Amino acid sequence: MASRARVRAPELVGAGGWLNTGGKNLTLADLRGRILVLDFWTFCCINCLHVLDELRELEEKHRDTVVIVGVHSPKFVHEADHTAVVDAVARYEVHHPVLDDPELVTWKQYAVRAWPTLVVIDPEGYVIAQHAGEGHAHAIAKLVEELEAEHAAKGTLRRGDGPYVAPEPQAGDLRFPGKAVRLPNGHYLVADSGHHALVELAEDGERVVRRIGDGARGLVDGAEPRFSEPQGLALVPEGLGLGYDVVVADTVNHALRGVRLADGSVTTLAGTGRQWWQGSPTSGAATGVDLSSPWDVAFFDGKVWIAMAGVHQLWSFDPVAGTVEVAAGTTNEGLVDGPAPEAWFAQPSGLAVSADGERLWVADSETSALRWVARGTHEVRTAVGTGLFDFGHRDGAAEQALFQHPLGVTVLPDGSVAVSDTYNHALRRYDPASGEVSTLATDLREPSGAVVVDGDIVVVESARHRLTRLRLPEEAVRVEAVAHRTRRAATEVAPGTLRLDVVFSAPAGQKLDERYGPSTRLLVSSTPPGLLASGAGADSALSRELVLAEGVTEGVLHVSAMAASCDDDPAIEYPACHVHQQDWGVPVKVVPGGATRLPLVLAGME
């Protein structure tokens, strides 16, 4: 095994304390002798949720030698609320200890710069590897095997049960429901995400009529179907004769499913069950193309549009031709308007079509924005929102109004739009006619969608595990304005030239895959665009000189890096290859004496 720099791991500290430990506060000393994987995550981040799923196999296979610790490091103010972290750990079925670090103390100690980041600590307490982004589970699994062998030989490996203690299960008909639609018979169909099922509720929104799905994760069609954290639902318009009545965004299965209400049978309409990666096809026969965390669906402009949260895009599914394709977005994360192929989104999570069919409203959660797409031209515009790091609860003119990570949009009878302002625990309203934002209701708990019913609005209160019916008020609620920026501190950089280095080391036993050209890619841009005088754009080198423009004192550097590595053994006829990728949004402040180099670790050690 190759020698590595020996860096002593800092202690794990978080003001929120520990979850999933039976009330015990853990220290690194408690974990000595085990291979420790720290997962720096925050529950708003779709890439973090992907990594949780990637780690499940490693966690199970090496349960007696490996301890995974989630270090919850919030972006949004709501994510610093301990109760919200408790809910998220339950919602996403996190089966390892979690340290709640609302003040980012441990994040700073480990010099983390991005969500998600994985840090590997050996049984003697030394940091030996760091990985940012997705796609690293195979590399960590290989490293774990090497560490097991090395430390078993040294006598420093301690096997046995880990510190995880499962919380008490909570009973209830719904568990973290996602979205709902009203059926023609007056009932509600609810995506019961936490139970991996769909539930039909009676007109009162409470009595269970039937369940579709047995409650276990899976991708199973037919009369006994299975789902995995379904979210969005869309009724099929009358007269299409498709053989199913509802389209479901089956989020963690990376698939669209069709449900026939007459008998509850389910068919997979799009997706393979595998997550889409850079370089995979972006169009073709629907069941042969990978998708990535579809979060909502809506019939718009003749097709089913998909909020593809996992790759920051909108896709479309043609139910007649049985094909899918990218409809808008570049996979870059941010807020950029314009023609559909050039627009940027950030984890789009809610869709709704205007009554006249001319606009597709989009809840763009990570930019805390309300966006819309024009029918026909598919131009993308922003109604409310400014970018990745500004959020809050502020009513008034749309240009200065603020949301906090909205997940749902609902068109109201008067043509305005209700926004499920999830992390503000509120239902907000945007009026396109006046350009004003107001608050319809507060004291909801993580609302994620809503349905209009006879002049009322039925809200999916995801973290209260229920549907709540409200009267649409004639006058809005007065809410004292609150504005926030991310808790993550800006990086101070010096004026002039800034050296950007993305650090990448191929996993043990692998090499960069250069059979068909460069195996790495680096894309750099900024908000505002004028922050960079030069250095923006795409290239294959993972290092670049950026020149900061004079007179611009702060902004965000958007850095997207990708590297492909394959087995480095000529004897292997079909080498296994893996893609490593991460997007960074790095807030920077230009100050004399600031840093002249910005290192970002994709995989390896700085």
Coordinates of C-alpha atoms in Angstrom, one line a residue:
M1 CA 0.0 0.0 0.0
A2 CA 1.4 3.4 -1.0
S3 CA 2.5 5.7 1.8
R4 CA 0.3 8.7 2.5
A5 CA 0.7 12.0 4.3
R6 CA -0.2 11.5 8.0
V7 CA -2.5 14.3 9.1
R8 CA -4.1 13.9 12.5
A9 CA -7.9 14.2 12.3
P10 CA -9.4 17.1 14.2
E11 CA -12.0 16.3 16.8
L12 CA -15.7 16.1 15.9
V13 CA -17.6 19.1 17.3
G14 CA -21.1 20.3 16.7
A15 CA -23.4 22.4 18.8
G16 CA -26.4 20.3 17.8
G17 CA -25.0 17.1 19.3
W18 CA -25.3 13.6 18.1
L19 CA -28.2 11.6 16.5
N20 CA -28.5 7.8 16.0
T21 CA -26.2 7.0 19.0
G22 CA -28.8 6.4 21.7
G23 CA -27.9 9.7 23.3
K24 CA -24.2 9.2 23.5
N25 CA -21.7 11.9 22.4
L26 CA -19.0 10.3 20.4
T27 CA -15.3 11.3 20.2
L28 CA -12.6 10.2 17.8
A29 CA -11.1 8.2 20.7
D30 CA -14.4 6.2 20.8
L31 CA -13.9 5.3 17.2
R32 CA -10.2 4.5 17.3
G33 CA -9.4 1.2 15.6
R34 CA -12.2 1.6 13.1
I35 CA -12.0 3.0 9.6
L36 CA -14.0 6.2 9.7
V37 CA -15.7 7.9 6.8
L38 CA -17.0 11.4 7.4
D39 CA -19.8 12.4 5.1
F40 CA -20.2 16.2 5.1
W41 CA -23.7 16.8 3.9
T42 CA -26.7 19.0 4.1
F43 CA -30.3 17.8 3.5
C44 CA -31.2 20.4 0.8
C45 CA -28.5 19.1 -1.5
I46 CA -29.5 16.5 -4.1
N47 CA -25.9 15.4 -4.6
C48 CA -25.6 14.7 -0.9
L49 CA -28.7 12.5 -1.1
H50 CA -27.1 10.6 -4.0
V51 CA -24.0 10.0 -1.8
L52 CA -26.2 8.7 1.0
D53 CA -27.4 6.0 -1.4
E54 CA -24.0 5.3 -2.8
L55 CA -22.7 4.6 0.7
R56 CA -25.4 2.1 1.7
E57 CA -23.6 -0.9 0.1
L58 CA -20.3 0.0 1.7
E59 CA -21.9 0.5 5.1
E60 CA -23.5 -2.9 5.0
K61 CA -20.6 -4.9 3.6
H62 CA -18.0 -3.5 6.0
R63 CA -20.3 -3.0 9.0
D64 CA -17.8 -4.6 11.5
T65 CA -14.8 -2.4 10.4
V66 CA -16.2 0.9 9.0
V67 CA -18.1 3.6 10.8
I68 CA -19.7 6.2 8.6
V69 CA -20.5 9.5 10.4
G70 CA -22.6 12.1 8.8
V71 CA -21.5 15.6 9.6
H72 CA -24.6 17.8 8.9
S73 CA -23.3 21.2 7.7
P74 CA -26.2 23.5 6.8
K75 CA -26.5 25.9 3.9
F76 CA -29.9 27.3 4.7
V77 CA -31.0 28.8 8.0
H78 CA -33.7 26.1 8.3
E79 CA -31.1 23.4 8.1
A80 CA -29.5 24.7 11.3
D81 CA -32.7 23.9 13.2
H82 CA -32.0 20.7 15.1
T83 CA -35.6 19.4 14.7
A84 CA -35.2 19.7 11.0
V85 CA -32.0 17.7 11.0
V86 CA -33.8 15.0 13.1
D87 CA -36.5 14.9 10.5
A88 CA -34.1 14.7 7.6
V89 CA -32.2 11.8 9.2
A90 CA -35.5 9.9 9.5
R91 CA -36.7 11.0 6.0
Y92 CA -33.7 9.8 4.2
E93 CA -33.2 6.6 6.3
V94 CA -29.7 7.5 7.5
H95 CA -28.5 4.4 9.3
H96 CA -25.3 5.8 10.9
P97 CA -24.4 8.4 13.6
V98 CA -24.9 12.0 12.6
L99 CA -23.2 15.0 14.1
D100 CA -25.3 18.1 13.9
D101 CA -22.9 21.0 13.3
P102 CA -25.0 24.1 12.8
E103 CA -22.1 26.5 13.1
L104 CA -19.9 24.7 10.6
V105 CA -17.2 24.1 13.3
T106 CA -16.1 20.7 12.1
W107 CA -16.6 21.7 8.4
K108 CA -14.0 24.5 8.9
Q109 CA -11.6 22.2 10.9
Y110 CA -11.5 19.8 8.0
A111 CA -11.2 22.7 5.4
V112 CA -14.3 21.4 3.5
R113 CA -15.4 23.6 0.6
A114 CA -18.3 21.7 -1.0
W115 CA -21.4 19.6 -0.3
P116 CA -21.0 16.6 -0.4
T117 CA -17.4 15.9 0.8
L118 CA -16.1 12.5 2.1
V119 CA -13.1 12.3 4.4
V120 CA -11.5 8.9 5.2
I121 CA -9.7 8.5 8.6
D122 CA -7.6 5.4 9.3
P123 CA -7.8 3.3 12.5
E124 CA -5.0 5.3 14.0
G125 CA -6.8 8.6 13.7
Y126 CA -5.1 10.1 10.6
V127 CA -6.8 11.7 7.6
I128 CA -5.7 9.8 4.5
A129 CA -8.2 10.8 1.7
Q130 CA -10.7 13.4 0.8
H131 CA -13.3 13.2 -2.0
A132 CA -15.7 15.9 -3.1
G133 CA -18.9 15.2 -5.1
E134 CA -20.4 12.0 -6.3
G135 CA -19.1 8.7 -7.8
H136 CA -16.4 7.9 -5.2
A137 CA -18.0 4.9 -3.5
H138 CA -15.9 2.4 -5.5
A139 CA -12.7 4.2 -4.7
I140 CA -13.5 4.3 -1.0
A141 CA -14.4 0.7 -1.0
K142 CA -11.0 -0.2 -2.5
L143 CA -9.3 2.0 0.1
V144 CA -11.2 0.3 2.9
E145 CA -10.1 -3.1 1.7
E146 CA -6.5 -1.9 1.7
L147 CA -6.8 -0.4 5.2
E148 CA -8.4 -3.5 6.6
A149 CA -5.5 -5.6 5.4
E150 CA -2.8 -3.1 6.5
H151 CA -4.2 -2.5 10.0
A152 CA -5.2 -6.1 10.6
A153 CA -1.5 -7.0 10.0
K154 CA -0.4 -4.1 12.4
G155 CA -2.9 -5.1 15.0
T156 CA -4.6 -1.7 15.0
L157 CA -7.9 -2.7 13.4
R158 CA -10.8 -3.2 15.9
R159 CA -13.8 -5.2 14.6
G160 CA -17.2 -5.3 16.1
D161 CA -20.5 -3.6 16.3
G162 CA -20.6 0.1 15.5
P163 CA -22.1 3.0 17.5
Y164 CA -25.3 3.3 15.5
V165 CA -28.5 3.0 17.5
A166 CA -31.7 3.1 15.6
P167 CA -34.3 5.6 16.7
E168 CA -37.8 4.6 17.8
P169 CA -40.0 4.1 14.7
Q170 CA -42.9 6.5 14.3
A171 CA -46.4 5.2 13.3
G172 CA -48.7 7.0 10.9
D173 CA -50.6 6.6 7.6
L174 CA -48.2 9.0 5.9
R175 CA -44.5 9.5 6.3
F176 CA -42.9 12.6 4.8
P177 CA -45.3 12.8 1.9
G178 CA -44.0 14.6 -1.2
K179 CA -46.8 15.9 -3.5
A180 CA -50.4 15.2 -4.2
V181 CA -53.0 15.4 -6.9
R182 CA -56.8 15.4 -6.8
L183 CA -58.4 12.4 -8.6
P184 CA -61.6 12.7 -10.7
N185 CA -63.6 11.0 -7.9
G186 CA -62.6 13.7 -5.4
H187 CA -60.1 11.6 -3.6
Y188 CA -56.4 12.5 -3.3
L189 CA -53.4 10.5 -4.5
V190 CA -50.4 11.2 -2.4
A191 CA -46.7 10.3 -2.9
D192 CA -46.0 8.8 0.5
S193 CA -42.3 9.2 0.0
G194 CA -41.2 7.9 3.4
H195 CA -43.2 4.7 2.9
H196 CA -42.0 4.2 -0.7
A197 CA -45.6 4.0 -1.8
L198 CA -48.6 5.9 -3.2
V199 CA -51.7 6.4 -0.9
E200 CA -55.2 7.2 -2.0
L201 CA -57.0 9.2 0.6
A202 CA -60.8 9.9 0.8
E203 CA -62.2 13.4 0.2
D204 CA -61.5 14.4 3.8
G205 CA -57.8 14.0 3.1
E206 CA -57.3 11.6 6.0
R207 CA -59.0 8.2 5.5
V208 CA -56.9 5.7 3.6
V209 CA -58.7 4.1 0.8
R210 CA -55.9 2.0 -0.6
R211 CA -52.1 1.8 -0.9
I212 CA -50.2 1.2 -4.1
G213 CA -46.8 -0.2 -3.2
D214 CA -45.9 -2.5 -0.2
G215 CA -43.7 0.0 1.6
A216 CA -40.3 -1.6 0.7
R217 CA -37.9 0.1 -1.6
G218 CA -37.7 -1.4 -5.1
L219 CA -38.3 -0.9 -8.8
V220 CA -41.1 -3.5 -9.5
D221 CA -43.9 -3.2 -12.0
G222 CA -47.2 -4.9 -12.2
A223 CA -50.0 -5.6 -9.6
E224 CA -47.6 -5.6 -6.6
P225 CA -45.4 -2.6 -7.4
R226 CA -42.6 -1.0 -5.5
F227 CA -41.2 2.5 -5.5
S228 CA -38.3 4.4 -3.9
E229 CA -39.1 7.8 -2.4
P230 CA -41.7 8.9 -5.1
Q231 CA -42.3 12.6 -5.2
G232 CA -44.2 14.3 -8.1
L233 CA -47.5 13.2 -9.6
A234 CA -49.4 14.3 -12.7
L235 CA -52.8 13.3 -14.0
V236 CA -52.9 12.2 -17.6
P237 CA -55.2 14.5 -19.7
E238 CA -58.4 12.9 -20.9
G239 CA -58.4 11.3 -24.3
L240 CA -54.8 10.3 -24.7
G241 CA -55.5 6.6 -24.2
L242 CA -52.1 5.7 -22.8
G243 CA -53.2 2.8 -20.6
Y244 CA -52.3 4.6 -17.4
D245 CA -53.9 7.6 -15.5
V246 CA -51.1 9.1 -13.4
V247 CA -47.4 9.7 -14.1
V248 CA -45.1 9.4 -11.0
A249 CA -41.7 10.9 -10.5
D250 CA -40.1 7.9 -8.8
T251 CA -37.2 9.9 -7.5
V252 CA -34.6 7.5 -6.0
N253 CA -35.3 4.9 -8.7
H254 CA -34.4 7.6 -11.2
A255 CA -37.5 6.6 -13.2
L256 CA -41.0 7.7 -14.3
R257 CA -43.8 5.3 -13.6
G258 CA -47.3 5.0 -14.9
V259 CA -50.2 4.0 -12.6
R260 CA -53.6 2.6 -13.8
L261 CA -56.1 3.7 -11.2
A262 CA -58.6 1.0 -12.0
D263 CA -56.4 -1.8 -10.6
G264 CA -53.3 0.0 -9.2
S265 CA -51.0 -1.7 -11.7
V266 CA -47.7 0.1 -12.4
T267 CA -45.5 0.4 -15.5
T268 CA -42.1 1.9 -15.9
L269 CA -42.3 4.6 -18.5
A270 CA -38.8 6.1 -18.5
G271 CA -35.5 5.5 -16.9
T272 CA -33.4 2.4 -16.3
G273 CA -33.1 2.5 -12.5
R274 CA -29.6 3.8 -12.9
Q275 CA -28.5 7.4 -12.2
W276 CA -27.5 9.6 -15.2
W277 CA -23.8 10.6 -15.3
Q278 CA -22.0 13.0 -17.6
G279 CA -21.4 11.4 -20.9
S280 CA -24.6 9.3 -20.8
P281 CA -27.2 9.7 -23.5
T282 CA -29.6 12.6 -23.1
S283 CA -32.3 11.4 -25.5
G284 CA -33.7 8.3 -27.0
A285 CA -36.1 5.5 -26.1
A286 CA -37.4 6.4 -22.7
T287 CA -36.7 3.1 -20.9
G288 CA -33.2 3.0 -22.3
V289 CA -32.0 6.4 -21.0
D290 CA -30.8 7.0 -17.5
L291 CA -32.5 9.7 -15.4
S292 CA -31.3 11.5 -12.3
S293 CA -33.6 12.2 -9.3
P294 CA -36.8 13.3 -11.2
W295 CA -38.7 15.3 -8.5
D296 CA -41.9 16.5 -10.3
V297 CA -43.8 16.1 -13.5
A298 CA -46.3 18.1 -15.5
F299 CA -48.1 17.9 -18.9
F300 CA -46.9 21.0 -20.8
D301 CA -46.7 21.8 -24.5
G302 CA -47.7 18.3 -25.6
K303 CA -45.3 16.4 -23.4
V304 CA -44.6 15.4 -19.8
W305 CA -42.0 17.8 -18.5
I306 CA -39.7 16.6 -15.7
A307 CA -38.0 18.6 -13.0
M308 CA -34.7 16.6 -13.1
A309 CA -33.3 17.8 -9.8
G310 CA -30.3 15.5 -9.9
V311 CA -28.7 17.3 -12.9
H312 CA -30.3 20.8 -12.6
Q313 CA -32.3 20.5 -15.8
L314 CA -35.8 20.1 -17.2
W315 CA -36.3 17.1 -19.4
S316 CA -39.4 16.0 -21.4
F317 CA -41.1 12.7 -22.0
D318 CA -43.2 12.1 -25.1
P319 CA -45.8 9.5 -23.9
V320 CA -46.9 8.7 -27.5
A321 CA -43.4 8.2 -29.0
G322 CA -42.0 6.8 -25.8
T323 CA -38.9 9.0 -25.9
V324 CA -37.1 11.4 -23.5
E325 CA -34.8 14.3 -24.1
V326 CA -33.3 17.3 -22.4
A327 CA -35.7 20.3 -22.6
A328 CA -33.8 23.0 -20.8
G329 CA -30.6 23.5 -18.8
T330 CA -26.9 22.7 -19.1
T331 CA -26.3 20.7 -15.9
N332 CA -24.5 23.7 -14.5
E333 CA -26.0 24.8 -11.2
G334 CA -27.1 28.4 -10.9
L335 CA -29.6 31.0 -12.0
V336 CA -29.2 32.0 -15.7
D337 CA -32.1 32.9 -17.9
G338 CA -32.4 32.8 -21.7
P339 CA -32.9 30.2 -24.4
A340 CA -33.6 26.7 -23.0
P341 CA -30.3 25.1 -24.1
E342 CA -28.3 28.0 -22.3
A343 CA -30.4 28.4 -19.1
W344 CA -29.1 27.2 -15.7
F345 CA -31.2 25.7 -13.0
A346 CA -30.4 24.6 -9.4
Q347 CA -32.3 21.5 -8.3
P348 CA -35.7 22.2 -9.9
S349 CA -38.3 20.5 -7.7
G350 CA -41.8 21.7 -8.5
L351 CA -43.8 22.2 -11.7
A352 CA -47.2 23.7 -12.5
V353 CA -48.8 24.8 -15.7
S354 CA -50.7 28.1 -16.0
A355 CA -54.4 27.9 -16.8
D356 CA -53.9 29.1 -20.3
G357 CA -51.1 26.6 -20.9
E358 CA -48.6 29.4 -21.8
R359 CA -46.2 29.0 -18.9
L360 CA -44.6 26.2 -17.0
W361 CA -43.9 27.5 -13.5
V362 CA -40.8 26.0 -11.8
A363 CA -39.8 26.0 -8.1
D364 CA -36.0 26.2 -8.5
S365 CA -35.1 25.2 -4.9
E366 CA -31.4 25.8 -4.5
T367 CA -31.6 29.3 -5.9
S368 CA -34.8 29.9 -3.8
A369 CA -36.4 31.0 -7.0
L370 CA -39.6 31.0 -9.0
R371 CA -38.9 30.5 -12.7
W372 CA -41.0 30.0 -15.7
V373 CA -40.7 28.5 -19.2
A374 CA -42.6 29.9 -22.2
R375 CA -44.7 27.6 -24.3
G376 CA -43.4 27.2 -27.9
T377 CA -40.1 29.2 -27.5
H378 CA -39.1 27.5 -24.2
E379 CA -37.4 30.7 -23.1
V380 CA -36.6 30.6 -19.4
R381 CA -37.3 33.6 -17.2
T382 CA -37.0 34.3 -13.4
A383 CA -40.0 35.9 -11.6
V384 CA -38.4 35.8 -8.0
G385 CA -34.9 34.9 -6.9
T386 CA -31.3 36.1 -7.3
G387 CA -29.0 33.2 -6.9
L388 CA -27.6 30.3 -4.9
F389 CA -26.7 32.1 -1.7
D390 CA -29.5 34.7 -1.1
F391 CA -32.7 33.6 0.6
G392 CA -35.1 34.6 3.3
H393 CA -38.8 35.6 3.9
R394 CA -39.4 39.0 2.3
D395 CA -42.7 40.1 0.6
G396 CA -43.2 43.0 -1.8
A397 CA -41.9 43.7 -5.2
A398 CA -40.7 40.5 -6.9
E399 CA -37.3 42.1 -7.6
Q400 CA -36.4 42.1 -3.9
A401 CA -38.7 39.3 -2.6
L402 CA -37.1 36.2 -1.1
F403 CA -38.0 32.6 -0.6
Q404 CA -36.1 29.8 1.2
H405 CA -35.7 26.5 -0.8
P406 CA -39.2 26.2 -2.2
L407 CA -40.2 22.7 -3.4
G408 CA -43.7 23.2 -4.9
V409 CA -45.8 25.5 -7.1
T410 CA -49.6 25.6 -7.6
V411 CA -51.6 27.7 -10.0
L412 CA -54.5 29.6 -8.2
P413 CA -57.9 30.3 -9.7
D414 CA -57.0 34.0 -10.3
G415 CA -53.9 33.1 -12.3
S416 CA -51.4 33.8 -9.5
V417 CA -49.0 31.2 -8.2
A418 CA -48.9 29.7 -4.7
V419 CA -45.3 28.7 -3.8
S420 CA -44.7 26.0 -1.2
D421 CA -41.9 27.9 0.5
T422 CA -40.6 24.9 2.2
Y423 CA -37.8 26.1 4.5
N424 CA -39.8 29.1 5.6
H425 CA -42.7 26.8 6.6
A426 CA -45.0 29.1 4.6
L427 CA -47.3 29.3 1.6
R428 CA -46.5 32.3 -0.5
R429 CA -48.2 34.0 -3.5
Y430 CA -46.7 35.6 -6.6
D431 CA -49.0 37.7 -8.7
P432 CA -47.7 38.0 -12.3
A433 CA -50.1 40.9 -13.0
S434 CA -48.7 43.1 -10.2
G435 CA -45.3 41.6 -9.8
E436 CA -45.9 41.4 -6.0
V437 CA -45.1 38.6 -3.5
S438 CA -47.2 38.0 -0.4
T439 CA -47.7 35.4 2.3
L440 CA -50.8 33.3 2.4
A441 CA -50.1 31.2 5.4
T442 CA -47.4 30.5 8.0
D443 CA -46.9 27.8 10.7
L444 CA -46.8 25.0 8.2
R445 CA -44.0 22.5 8.5
E446 CA -41.9 21.9 5.4
P447 CA -44.8 22.3 2.8
S448 CA -43.8 20.5 -0.4
G449 CA -46.9 20.8 -2.6
A450 CA -50.5 21.9 -2.7
V451 CA -53.8 21.3 -4.5
V452 CA -56.6 23.8 -5.1
V453 CA -60.0 22.3 -4.0
D454 CA -63.3 24.3 -4.2
G455 CA -61.8 27.7 -3.3
D456 CA -59.6 26.1 -0.6
I457 CA -56.0 25.0 -0.8
V458 CA -54.8 21.6 0.5
V459 CA -51.2 21.7 1.5
V460 CA -48.9 18.7 1.8
E461 CA -47.2 19.3 5.2
S462 CA -44.3 16.9 4.6
A463 CA -42.7 17.2 8.1
R464 CA -46.1 16.9 9.8
H465 CA -46.9 13.8 7.7
R466 CA -50.4 15.1 6.7
L467 CA -52.5 17.1 4.3
T468 CA -53.8 20.4 5.7
R469 CA -56.8 22.2 4.2
L470 CA -56.8 26.0 4.3
R471 CA -59.1 28.8 3.2
L472 CA -57.5 31.0 0.6
P473 CA -57.4 34.3 2.4
E474 CA -58.7 37.5 0.9
E475 CA -55.8 39.4 2.3
A476 CA -52.2 38.2 2.8
V477 CA -50.6 37.7 6.2
R478 CA -48.1 40.4 7.3
V479 CA -44.7 38.8 7.9
E480 CA -41.7 40.8 9.1
A481 CA -39.0 40.7 6.4
V482 CA -36.0 38.5 7.0
A483 CA -33.1 38.2 4.6
H484 CA -30.2 35.7 4.8
R485 CA -27.0 34.6 3.1
T486 CA -25.5 31.2 3.3
R487 CA -23.7 30.5 6.6
R488 CA -20.7 29.4 4.6
A489 CA -17.9 32.0 4.9
A490 CA -16.6 33.7 1.7
T491 CA -13.0 32.8 0.7
E492 CA -10.8 35.9 0.7
V493 CA -8.7 36.1 -2.5
A494 CA -6.2 38.7 -3.6
P495 CA -6.9 41.1 -6.6
G496 CA -5.4 40.1 -9.9
T497 CA -4.4 36.6 -10.8
L498 CA -5.9 33.6 -8.9
R499 CA -4.5 30.1 -9.5
L500 CA -7.2 27.5 -9.5
D501 CA -6.1 23.9 -8.9
V502 CA -8.5 21.0 -8.9
V503 CA -6.8 18.1 -7.1
F504 CA -7.5 14.6 -8.4
S505 CA -5.7 11.3 -7.9
A506 CA -7.0 8.2 -9.5
P507 CA -8.1 5.5 -7.0
A508 CA -5.6 2.7 -6.3
G509 CA -5.4 0.3 -9.2
Q510 CA -6.9 2.8 -11.7
K511 CA -5.5 5.4 -14.1
L512 CA -7.0 8.3 -16.1
D513 CA -9.0 7.0 -19.0
E514 CA -7.4 8.7 -22.1
R515 CA -8.3 6.1 -24.7
Y516 CA -10.6 8.5 -26.5
G517 CA -9.0 11.8 -25.7
P518 CA -8.7 13.9 -22.4
S519 CA -10.2 12.2 -19.4
T520 CA -10.7 15.4 -17.4
R521 CA -12.8 18.5 -17.9
L522 CA -12.9 21.8 -16.1
L523 CA -15.6 24.5 -16.6
V524 CA -15.4 27.8 -14.9
S525 CA -17.8 30.8 -14.8
S526 CA -18.8 33.4 -12.3
T527 CA -21.7 35.4 -10.8
P528 CA -21.6 38.2 -11.7
P529 CA -20.0 37.3 -15.1
G530 CA -17.9 40.5 -14.7
L531 CA -16.0 39.0 -11.7
L532 CA -13.7 37.2 -14.2
A533 CA -11.6 39.3 -16.6
S534 CA -10.3 36.1 -18.0
G535 CA -10.2 32.3 -17.3
A536 CA -13.9 31.5 -17.8
G537 CA -14.9 28.6 -20.1
A538 CA -14.2 24.9 -20.6
D539 CA -10.9 23.1 -21.0
S540 CA -9.4 19.7 -20.2
A541 CA -6.7 20.8 -17.8
L542 CA -7.6 20.7 -14.1
S543 CA -5.5 23.8 -13.3
R544 CA -6.0 27.3 -14.6
E545 CA -5.1 30.9 -14.1
L546 CA -8.1 33.2 -13.4
V547 CA -7.8 36.9 -13.6
L548 CA -10.2 38.8 -11.4
A549 CA -11.6 42.0 -12.8
E550 CA -10.7 45.4 -11.3
G551 CA -13.5 47.0 -9.3
V552 CA -15.5 43.8 -8.5
T553 CA -15.2 43.1 -4.9
E554 CA -17.2 39.9 -4.4
G555 CA -19.1 37.2 -6.2
V556 CA -19.3 33.4 -6.7
L557 CA -16.9 31.3 -8.7
H558 CA -18.7 28.3 -10.4
V559 CA -16.3 25.4 -10.9
S560 CA -17.4 22.1 -12.5
A561 CA -14.8 19.3 -12.7
M562 CA -15.0 15.8 -14.1
A563 CA -12.4 13.0 -14.3
A564 CA -12.8 9.4 -15.7
S565 CA -10.6 6.6 -14.4
C566 CA -10.4 2.9 -15.4
D567 CA -8.8 -0.3 -14.1
D568 CA -5.0 -0.1 -14.7
D569 CA -4.4 -3.8 -15.6
P570 CA -3.6 -4.9 -19.2
A571 CA -4.9 -8.4 -18.3
I572 CA -8.4 -7.1 -17.8
E573 CA -10.3 -7.3 -21.1
Y574 CA -13.1 -5.1 -20.1
P575 CA -11.8 -2.6 -17.5
A576 CA -14.3 -1.1 -15.1
C577 CA -14.5 2.7 -15.5
H578 CA -15.8 5.4 -13.1
V579 CA -16.7 9.0 -13.4
H580 CA -15.9 11.4 -10.6
Q581 CA -17.6 14.8 -10.7
Q582 CA -18.4 17.8 -8.6
D583 CA -19.7 21.3 -8.9
W584 CA -18.5 24.0 -6.6
G585 CA -20.1 27.4 -6.0
V586 CA -17.3 29.2 -4.1
P587 CA -18.3 32.6 -2.6
V588 CA -15.2 34.9 -2.8
K589 CA -14.4 38.3 -1.5
V590 CA -11.5 40.3 -3.1
V591 CA -9.3 41.8 -0.5
P592 CA -5.6 42.9 -0.4
G593 CA -3.5 40.1 1.0
G594 CA -6.0 37.4 0.2
A595 CA -5.1 34.0 -1.2
T596 CA -3.6 33.8 -4.7
R597 CA -4.3 30.1 -5.0
L598 CA -7.7 28.3 -4.7
P599 CA -7.3 24.5 -4.3
L600 CA -10.4 22.3 -4.6
V601 CA -10.1 18.6 -3.9
L602 CA -12.0 16.3 -6.2
A603 CA -10.2 13.2 -5.0
G604 CA -7.0 12.6 -3.1
M605 CA -5.1 14.9 -0.6
E606 CA -4.1 18.5 -1.1

